[in-house]
Amino acid sequence: MRNTLMKLGILVLAILTLTGCWNRRELNELMVASALGIDKHDNGYEVTVQLINPAEIAAKQGGGVRAPVIALKASEGKTVFESMRELTATAPRKIYLSHIRILVVGEELARQGIAEILDILSRDHEFRTDFYMMVAKDTTAREVLKILTPLDKIPSNKLFTSLETTEQSWGATARVDLHGVIFDLVSKGKDPALSAIRVIGNADTGESMANLNFVQPPAIQQYNGVAVFREDALAGWFNTAESKGYNYILGNIRSTIESVACPNGGYAGMEVIRTQHKVKGAVENGRPAIHVSLRVEGNISEIACGIDLGNPRTVTWLETKVSGQIKDKMESAVKKAKTYRADVFGFGNALHRANPDFWRSIEQNWMDYFVDLPVQLEVKAELRRTGSVVESFIEKWKE
C-alpha cells in the first residue's frame, strides 16, 4: 500500500511539471514565410517577406489562378525587428519565420554593413540557421524576391536548390548559412563571402502570373559570382572566373568544366571530378607567406578540335593547359581580393595555425601584410578518362 501511494505521488508530481503545448500555434493561425529580404531605407530598414499561399500550392495542376506566393514589405522601422513587426499591419495572420530558406541582402545595405542584421537573426529564437544568405547585385532584395519562377511554384525553393546545384556542378558561387557568415566575421583571419544574385529582364513583369506563361520568361533570377566582404561591409565582386579561383583555393569545387583552346583552333573540355587542396601558412625571413597546392582529377568532356588523345604527349599537353588555366583563375582571385583588402580565403587562419605566436604579433595589422602577401600556387591536373572513344568521329567525317 505504501509503495502504491508513493508511485501515485510521483505520478501526480510528474503531471504537475508537464506544461503541454502551452505556446502552440495552429497552422491556420500563421502565414509561413519562405524567404526574407532586407534593404536600406532612409534611416531604417525595408524588410520584404515572401509568404506562401497554401491554397495555390495545394491546388491541382491547372487549378491555381492566384500567385503561389506574395511579397509583403515594411519600410518604416528603425531596426530590422521593428520592420518585421510592422508587417503585421498588412499580413492577415502572424508571420512565421522558422522556415525561411533564403535571406537576400540588398547591395546598398551590404555596402554599409550587415553586422546589425546578423545580430537580430542570431538572437531571435524563431529563426533557424540553416538558410542561405546572398547579396542582390545591381538591384534590391525586394526585386529579387518578387520574381515568380515557372519551374518551381515557390521562388525561394528555386533559389535554394539552384544554389546547391550550381555549387556542385559549376563552382562559381558561395553556399553560406548564417553560422558560416558569423564565424567568418568574428575570425580575424577570414572575411565573409556570399553568392551574388541578380535579376535579368523586366522585374515588373516578373512579379505577375504572365511570367509563368512564357517558354522564355521575361524575368529570371541568376547567380552571378561571389560578393566579397571586408569585415561586415561589401567591398566588391568576383566574376565567374575569379569565383571559381576562390573556390579552388578553398577546396569547394566538387565538379566543374574547364575548356582550353587547341593549337589549331577549337576547344577541348575537361570535366573536373575531384580536387584535393592544402593551404599552408609560413614565416619566411620574418614575413608571412602562403603555399596553396591543388590536385585536380578530371575526364574529357568533349573534343571540338583536331587533337589526338591516343598520343601521350597530347594528354600531357592538355593536363598542362588545364593546370595553367586553373592557376590563372586562382591568381586572379587573390589579386582582386588584395585590391579589396579582404582575406576571403582564410590565409590569416592558415598562418595562425602554422605559427600562433607570429600571428598574434601581426593580427591587428593583418591587412597591411595581406596586400603584399606572397602566395605560392601549385596546381597539378590529371586526366583520368577520355570517354568511350579516343578519336573524335568529327575528324574522320571531315576527311
Coordinates of N, CA, C and O in Angstrom, one line a residue, residues 99-239:
H99 N 10.8 28.8 -41.1 CA 11.0 28.0 -42.3 C 11.6 28.8 -43.5 O 11.5 28.3 -44.6
I100 N 12.2 29.9 -43.2 CA 12.8 30.6 -44.4 C 14.0 29.9 -44.9 O 14.7 29.2 -44.1
R101 N 14.2 29.8 -46.2 CA 15.2 29.1 -46.8 C 16.3 30.0 -47.4 O 17.4 29.6 -47.6
I102 N 15.9 31.3 -47.7 CA 16.8 32.2 -48.3 C 16.7 33.6 -47.6 O 15.6 34.0 -47.3
L103 N 17.9 34.2 -47.4 CA 17.9 35.6 -47.0 C 18.7 36.4 -48.0 O 19.9 36.1 -48.3
V104 N 18.0 37.4 -48.6 CA 18.7 38.3 -49.6 C 19.0 39.6 -49.0 O 18.1 40.2 -48.4
V105 N 20.2 40.1 -49.1 CA 20.6 41.4 -48.6 C 20.8 42.3 -49.8 O 21.5 42.0 -50.7
G106 N 20.1 43.5 -49.8 CA 20.3 44.5 -50.8 C 21.7 45.0 -50.9 O 22.4 45.1 -49.9
E107 N 22.1 45.4 -52.1 CA 23.5 45.8 -52.3 C 23.8 47.1 -51.5 O 24.9 47.1 -50.9
E108 N 22.9 48.0 -51.5 CA 23.2 49.2 -50.7 C 23.4 49.0 -49.2 O 24.3 49.5 -48.6
L109 N 22.6 48.1 -48.7 CA 22.7 47.7 -47.3 C 24.0 47.0 -47.0 O 24.7 47.2 -46.0
A110 N 24.3 46.0 -48.0 CA 25.5 45.2 -47.8 C 26.8 46.1 -47.8 O 27.7 45.8 -47.1
R111 N 26.8 47.2 -48.6 CA 28.0 48.1 -48.6 C 28.1 48.9 -47.3 O 29.2 49.3 -46.9
Q112 N 27.0 49.1 -46.6 CA 27.0 49.8 -45.3 C 27.4 48.9 -44.2 O 27.8 49.4 -43.1
G113 N 27.1 47.6 -44.3 CA 27.5 46.7 -43.3 C 26.3 45.8 -42.9 O 25.1 46.3 -42.8
I114 N 26.5 44.5 -42.6 CA 25.4 43.6 -42.3 C 25.5 43.1 -40.8 O 24.7 42.2 -40.4
A115 N 26.4 43.7 -40.0 CA 26.5 43.2 -38.6 C 25.2 43.3 -37.8 O 24.9 42.4 -37.1
E116 N 24.5 44.4 -38.0 CA 23.3 44.6 -37.2 C 22.2 43.6 -37.6 O 21.5 43.1 -36.7
I117 N 22.1 43.3 -38.9 CA 21.0 42.3 -39.2 C 21.4 40.9 -38.8 O 20.6 40.1 -38.5
L118 N 22.7 40.6 -38.8 CA 23.2 39.3 -38.3 C 22.9 39.2 -36.8 O 22.5 38.1 -36.3
D119 N 22.9 40.3 -36.1 CA 22.6 40.2 -34.6 C 21.2 39.8 -34.4 O 20.9 38.9 -33.6
I120 N 20.2 40.4 -35.1 CA 18.8 40.1 -34.9 C 18.5 38.6 -35.3 O 17.8 37.9 -34.7
L121 N 19.2 38.2 -36.4 CA 18.9 36.9 -37.0 C 19.4 35.8 -36.0 O 18.8 34.7 -35.9
S122 N 20.6 36.1 -35.4 CA 21.1 35.1 -34.5 C 20.5 35.2 -33.1 O 20.5 34.2 -32.3
R123 N 19.9 36.3 -32.7 CA 19.3 36.5 -31.4 C 17.9 36.0 -31.3 O 17.5 35.4 -30.3
D124 N 17.1 36.1 -32.4 CA 15.7 35.7 -32.4 C 15.5 34.2 -32.4 O 16.0 33.6 -33.3
H125 N 14.8 33.7 -31.4 CA 14.7 32.2 -31.3 C 13.9 31.6 -32.4 O 13.9 30.4 -32.7
E126 N 13.1 32.4 -33.1 CA 12.2 31.9 -34.2 C 13.0 31.5 -35.4 O 12.6 30.7 -36.2
F127 N 14.2 32.1 -35.6 CA 15.0 31.9 -36.8 C 15.8 30.6 -36.6 O 16.5 30.5 -35.6
R128 N 15.7 29.7 -37.6 CA 16.7 28.7 -37.7 C 17.9 29.2 -38.4 O 17.9 30.3 -39.0
T129 N 19.0 28.5 -38.4 CA 20.3 29.0 -39.0 C 20.7 28.2 -40.3 O 21.8 28.4 -40.8
D130 N 19.8 27.4 -40.8 CA 20.2 26.6 -42.0 C 19.7 27.2 -43.3 O 19.7 26.6 -44.3
F131 N 19.4 28.5 -43.3 CA 19.0 29.2 -44.6 C 20.3 29.8 -45.2 O 21.3 30.1 -44.5
Y132 N 20.3 30.0 -46.5 CA 21.4 30.5 -47.2 C 21.3 32.0 -47.4 O 20.2 32.5 -47.6
M133 N 22.4 32.7 -47.2 CA 22.5 34.2 -47.4 C 23.1 34.5 -48.7 O 24.0 33.8 -49.2
M134 N 22.6 35.6 -49.3 CA 23.2 36.1 -50.6 C 23.0 37.6 -50.7 O 22.2 38.2 -49.9
V135 N 23.7 38.2 -51.7 CA 23.6 39.6 -51.9 C 23.0 39.9 -53.3 O 23.4 39.3 -54.3
A136 N 22.0 40.8 -53.3 CA 21.4 41.3 -54.6 C 22.4 42.2 -55.3 O 22.8 43.2 -54.7
K137 N 22.8 41.8 -56.5 CA 23.7 42.6 -57.3 C 23.0 43.5 -58.2 O 22.2 43.1 -59.0
D138 N 23.4 44.8 -58.1 CA 22.8 45.8 -59.0 C 21.3 46.0 -58.9 O 20.6 46.4 -59.8
T139 N 20.8 45.5 -57.8 CA 19.3 45.6 -57.5 C 19.1 45.5 -56.0 O 20.0 45.6 -55.2
T140 N 17.8 45.4 -55.7 CA 17.4 45.3 -54.3 C 17.0 43.9 -53.9 O 16.6 43.1 -54.8
A141 N 16.9 43.6 -52.7 CA 16.4 42.3 -52.2 C 15.0 42.2 -52.6 O 14.5 41.1 -52.9
R142 N 14.2 43.2 -52.5 CA 12.8 43.2 -52.9 C 12.6 42.8 -54.3 O 11.7 42.0 -54.6
E143 N 13.4 43.3 -55.2 CA 13.3 43.0 -56.6 C 13.5 41.5 -56.9 O 12.9 40.9 -57.7
V144 N 14.5 41.0 -56.1 CA 14.8 39.5 -56.3 C 13.7 38.7 -55.8 O 13.3 37.7 -56.5
L145 N 13.1 39.0 -54.7 CA 12.1 38.1 -54.1 C 10.7 38.2 -54.7 O 9.8 37.4 -54.5
K146 N 10.5 39.2 -55.6 CA 9.1 39.4 -56.1 C 9.0 38.6 -57.5 O 7.9 38.6 -58.1
I147 N 10.1 38.0 -58.0 CA 10.1 37.3 -59.2 C 9.4 35.9 -59.1 O 9.8 35.2 -58.2
L148 N 8.4 35.6 -59.9 CA 7.8 34.3 -59.9 C 8.6 33.4 -60.8 O 9.0 33.8 -61.9
T149 N 8.8 32.1 -60.4 CA 9.6 31.2 -61.2 C 8.7 30.1 -61.8 O 7.9 29.5 -61.1
P150 N 8.8 29.8 -63.1 CA 7.9 28.9 -63.7 C 8.1 27.4 -63.4 O 7.2 26.6 -63.4
L151 N 9.4 27.0 -63.0 CA 9.7 25.6 -62.8 C 9.5 25.2 -61.3 O 9.7 24.0 -61.0
D152 N 9.3 26.1 -60.5 CA 9.0 25.8 -59.0 C 8.0 26.9 -58.5 O 8.2 28.1 -58.7
K153 N 7.0 26.4 -58.0 CA 5.9 27.3 -57.5 C 6.4 28.3 -56.5 O 6.0 29.4 -56.4
I154 N 7.3 27.8 -55.6 CA 7.8 28.7 -54.5 C 9.2 29.2 -55.0 O 10.2 28.4 -55.0
P155 N 9.4 30.5 -55.3 CA 10.6 31.0 -55.8 C 11.8 30.8 -54.9 O 12.9 30.5 -55.3
S156 N 11.6 30.8 -53.5 CA 12.7 30.6 -52.6 C 13.2 29.2 -52.7 O 14.4 28.9 -52.5
N157 N 12.4 28.2 -53.0 CA 12.8 26.8 -53.2 C 13.7 26.8 -54.4 O 14.7 26.0 -54.4
K158 N 13.4 27.5 -55.5 CA 14.2 27.5 -56.7 C 15.6 28.1 -56.3 O 16.6 27.6 -56.8
L159 N 15.6 29.2 -55.6 CA 16.9 29.8 -55.2 C 17.7 28.9 -54.4 O 18.9 28.8 -54.5
F160 N 17.1 28.2 -53.5 CA 17.8 27.3 -52.5 C 18.4 26.1 -53.3 O 19.6 25.8 -53.2
T161 N 17.6 25.4 -54.1 CA 18.1 24.2 -54.8 C 19.0 24.6 -55.9 O 20.0 23.9 -56.2
S162 N 18.8 25.8 -56.6 CA 19.7 26.2 -57.6 C 21.1 26.5 -57.1 O 22.1 26.2 -57.7
L163 N 21.1 27.1 -55.9 CA 22.4 27.4 -55.3 C 23.2 26.1 -55.0 O 24.4 26.0 -55.2
E164 N 22.5 25.1 -54.4 CA 23.1 23.8 -54.1 C 23.6 23.2 -55.4 O 24.7 22.6 -55.5
T165 N 22.8 23.2 -56.5 CA 23.1 22.6 -57.7 C 24.3 23.2 -58.4 O 25.2 22.5 -58.9
T166 N 24.3 24.5 -58.5 CA 25.4 25.2 -59.1 C 26.7 25.1 -58.4 O 27.8 25.1 -59.0
E167 N 26.7 25.0 -57.0 CA 27.9 24.7 -56.3 C 28.5 23.4 -56.6 O 29.7 23.2 -56.7
Q168 N 27.6 22.4 -56.8 CA 28.0 21.0 -57.0 C 28.5 20.8 -58.5 O 29.4 20.0 -58.7
S169 N 27.9 21.6 -59.4 CA 28.2 21.3 -60.8 C 29.0 22.4 -61.6 O 29.4 22.1 -62.7
W170 N 29.1 23.6 -61.0 CA 29.7 24.7 -61.7 C 30.8 25.3 -60.8 O 31.8 25.7 -61.3
G171 N 30.6 25.6 -59.6 CA 31.6 26.0 -58.7 C 31.9 27.5 -58.7 O 33.0 27.9 -58.3
A172 N 30.9 28.3 -59.1 CA 31.2 29.8 -59.2 C 30.3 30.5 -58.2 O 30.0 31.7 -58.4
T173 N 29.9 29.9 -57.1 CA 29.0 30.5 -56.1 C 29.6 30.2 -54.7 O 30.6 29.5 -54.6
A174 N 29.0 30.8 -53.7 CA 29.4 30.5 -52.3 C 28.1 30.2 -51.5 O 27.3 31.0 -51.3
R175 N 28.0 28.9 -51.1 CA 26.9 28.5 -50.3 C 27.2 28.6 -48.9 O 27.9 27.9 -48.3
V176 N 26.6 29.7 -48.2 CA 27.0 30.0 -46.8 C 25.7 30.2 -46.0 O 24.8 30.9 -46.5
D177 N 25.6 29.6 -44.9 CA 24.5 29.8 -44.0 C 24.8 30.9 -42.9 O 25.9 31.4 -42.9
L178 N 23.9 31.1 -42.0 CA 24.1 32.2 -41.0 C 25.3 31.9 -40.1 O 26.1 32.8 -39.9
H179 N 25.5 30.7 -39.7 CA 26.6 30.4 -38.8 C 27.9 30.6 -39.6 O 28.9 31.1 -39.0
G180 N 28.0 30.3 -40.8 CA 29.2 30.5 -41.6 C 29.6 31.9 -41.7 O 30.8 32.3 -41.6
V181 N 28.6 32.8 -41.9 CA 28.9 34.2 -42.0 C 29.4 34.8 -40.7 O 30.4 35.5 -40.7
I182 N 28.7 34.4 -39.6 CA 29.1 34.9 -38.3 C 30.5 34.4 -37.9 O 31.3 35.2 -37.4
F183 N 30.8 33.1 -38.2 CA 32.1 32.6 -37.9 C 33.2 33.3 -38.7 O 34.2 33.7 -38.1
D184 N 33.0 33.6 -40.0 CA 34.0 34.4 -40.7 C 34.1 35.8 -40.2 O 35.2 36.3 -40.2
L185 N 33.0 36.4 -39.8 CA 33.0 37.8 -39.3 C 33.8 37.9 -38.0 O 34.6 38.9 -37.9
V186 N 33.7 37.0 -37.1 CA 34.4 37.1 -35.8 C 35.8 36.6 -35.9 O 36.6 36.9 -35.0
S187 N 36.1 35.9 -37.0 CA 37.5 35.5 -37.2 C 38.4 36.6 -37.7 O 38.0 37.2 -38.7
K188 N 39.5 36.8 -37.1 CA 40.4 37.9 -37.5 C 41.2 37.5 -38.8 O 41.7 38.4 -39.5
G189 N 41.2 36.2 -39.1 CA 41.9 35.8 -40.3 C 41.1 35.3 -41.5 O 41.6 34.7 -42.4
K190 N 39.8 35.7 -41.5 CA 38.9 35.3 -42.6 C 37.8 36.3 -42.7 O 37.1 36.6 -41.8
D191 N 37.6 36.8 -44.0 CA 36.5 37.7 -44.2 C 35.4 36.9 -44.9 O 35.6 35.9 -45.6
P192 N 34.1 37.4 -44.8 CA 33.0 36.6 -45.4 C 32.9 36.8 -46.9 O 33.4 37.8 -47.5
A193 N 32.3 35.8 -47.5 CA 32.0 35.9 -49.0 C 30.6 35.2 -49.2 O 30.4 34.1 -48.6
L194 N 29.8 35.9 -50.0 CA 28.4 35.3 -50.2 C 28.1 35.3 -51.7 O 28.8 36.0 -52.5
S195 N 27.2 34.5 -52.1 CA 26.8 34.4 -53.5 C 26.1 35.7 -53.9 O 25.4 36.3 -53.1
A196 N 26.3 36.1 -55.2 CA 25.7 37.3 -55.7 C 24.5 36.8 -56.6 O 24.6 35.9 -57.4
I197 N 23.4 37.4 -56.4 CA 22.2 37.1 -57.2 C 21.7 38.4 -57.9 O 21.7 39.4 -57.3
R198 N 21.3 38.2 -59.2 CA 20.8 39.4 -59.9 C 19.5 39.0 -60.6 O 19.2 37.8 -60.8
V199 N 18.8 40.0 -61.1 CA 17.6 39.8 -61.9 C 17.9 40.2 -63.3 O 18.4 41.3 -63.6
I200 N 17.6 39.3 -64.2 CA 17.8 39.5 -65.6 C 16.4 39.7 -66.3 O 15.5 38.8 -66.1
G201 N 16.2 40.8 -67.0 CA 14.9 41.1 -67.6 C 14.1 42.1 -66.9 O 14.6 42.9 -66.0
N202 N 12.8 42.1 -67.1 CA 11.9 43.1 -66.6 C 11.3 42.6 -65.3 O 10.5 41.7 -65.2
A203 N 11.8 43.2 -64.2 CA 11.3 42.8 -62.9 C 9.9 43.0 -62.6 O 9.2 42.2 -61.9
D204 N 9.3 44.1 -63.2 CA 7.9 44.4 -63.0 C 7.0 43.3 -63.7 O 6.0 42.8 -63.1
T205 N 7.4 42.8 -64.8 CA 6.7 41.7 -65.5 C 6.9 40.4 -64.7 O 6.1 39.5 -64.6
G206 N 8.1 40.3 -64.1 CA 8.5 39.1 -63.4 C 7.6 38.8 -62.2 O 7.5 37.6 -61.7
E207 N 7.0 39.8 -61.6 CA 6.1 39.6 -60.5 C 4.7 39.2 -60.8 O 3.9 39.0 -59.9
S208 N 4.4 39.2 -62.1 CA 3.0 38.9 -62.5 C 2.9 37.4 -62.9 O 3.9 36.8 -63.2
M209 N 1.7 36.9 -62.9 CA 1.5 35.5 -63.4 C 1.9 35.3 -64.8 O 2.1 34.2 -65.3
A210 N 2.0 36.4 -65.6 CA 2.4 36.3 -67.0 C 3.8 35.8 -67.1 O 4.1 35.1 -68.2
N211 N 4.6 35.9 -66.1 CA 6.0 35.5 -66.2 C 6.0 33.9 -66.2 O 7.1 33.4 -66.6
L212 N 4.9 33.3 -65.8 CA 4.9 31.8 -65.8 C 4.4 31.2 -67.1 O 4.4 30.0 -67.3
N213 N 4.0 32.1 -68.0 CA 3.3 31.6 -69.3 C 4.2 31.7 -70.5 O 3.6 31.7 -71.6
F214 N 5.5 32.0 -70.3 CA 6.3 32.1 -71.5 C 7.4 30.9 -71.5 O 7.8 30.5 -70.4
V215 N 7.7 30.5 -72.6 CA 8.8 29.5 -72.8 C 10.1 30.1 -72.3 O 10.9 29.5 -71.6
Q216 N 10.3 31.4 -72.6 CA 11.4 32.1 -72.2 C 10.9 33.3 -71.3 O 10.5 34.3 -71.8
P217 N 10.9 33.1 -70.0 CA 10.3 34.1 -69.1 C 10.9 35.5 -69.3 O 12.1 35.6 -69.5
P218 N 10.1 36.6 -69.2 CA 10.7 37.9 -69.3 C 11.6 38.3 -68.2 O 12.5 39.2 -68.4
A219 N 11.5 37.6 -67.0 CA 12.4 38.0 -65.9 C 12.8 36.7 -65.2 O 12.0 35.8 -65.0
I220 N 14.1 36.6 -64.9 CA 14.6 35.4 -64.2 C 15.6 35.9 -63.1 O 16.2 37.0 -63.2
Q221 N 15.9 35.0 -62.2 CA 16.9 35.2 -61.2 C 18.1 34.4 -61.6 O 18.0 33.2 -61.9
Q222 N 19.3 35.0 -61.4 CA 20.5 34.3 -61.8 C 21.6 34.5 -60.9 O 21.9 35.7 -60.5
Y223 N 22.3 33.5 -60.4 CA 23.5 33.7 -59.6 C 24.7 34.2 -60.5 O 24.9 33.7 -61.6
N224 N 25.4 35.1 -59.9 CA 26.4 35.9 -60.8 C 27.6 36.1 -59.9 O 27.9 37.2 -59.5
G225 N 28.4 35.1 -59.7 CA 29.7 35.2 -59.0 C 29.5 35.3 -57.5 O 28.5 34.9 -56.9
V226 N 30.5 36.0 -56.9 CA 30.6 36.0 -55.4 C 30.8 37.4 -54.9 O 31.5 38.2 -55.5
A227 N 30.1 37.8 -53.8 CA 30.2 39.1 -53.2 C 31.3 39.0 -52.1 O 31.3 38.1 -51.3
V228 N 32.3 39.9 -52.2 CA 33.4 39.9 -51.4 C 33.2 40.9 -50.3 O 32.9 42.1 -50.6
F229 N 33.4 40.5 -49.0 CA 33.2 41.4 -47.9 C 34.6 41.8 -47.2 O 35.4 40.9 -47.1
R230 N 34.7 43.0 -46.8 CA 35.8 43.4 -45.9 C 35.2 43.6 -44.6 O 34.4 44.6 -44.4
E231 N 35.5 42.8 -43.6 CA 34.8 42.7 -42.3 C 33.3 42.5 -42.6 O 32.9 41.5 -43.3
D232 N 32.4 43.4 -42.2 CA 31.0 43.2 -42.5 C 30.4 43.9 -43.6 O 29.2 43.9 -43.9
A233 N 31.2 44.6 -44.4 CA 30.8 45.5 -45.5 C 31.2 45.0 -46.8 O 32.3 44.5 -47.0
L234 N 30.3 45.0 -47.8 CA 30.6 44.6 -49.2 C 31.7 45.5 -49.8 O 31.5 46.7 -49.8
A235 N 32.7 44.8 -50.2 CA 33.8 45.5 -50.8 C 33.8 45.5 -52.4 O 34.3 46.4 -53.0
G236 N 33.3 44.4 -52.9 CA 33.2 44.3 -54.4 C 32.8 42.9 -54.8 O 32.2 42.1 -54.0
W237 N 33.1 42.5 -56.0 CA 32.6 41.3 -56.6 C 33.7 40.5 -57.3 O 34.6 41.0 -57.8
F238 N 33.6 39.2 -57.2 CA 34.3 38.3 -58.1 C 33.5 37.9 -59.3 O 32.3 37.6 -59.1
N239 N 34.1 38.0 -60.5 CA 33.4 37.5 -61.6 C 33.4 35.9 -61.6 O 33.9 35.3 -60.7

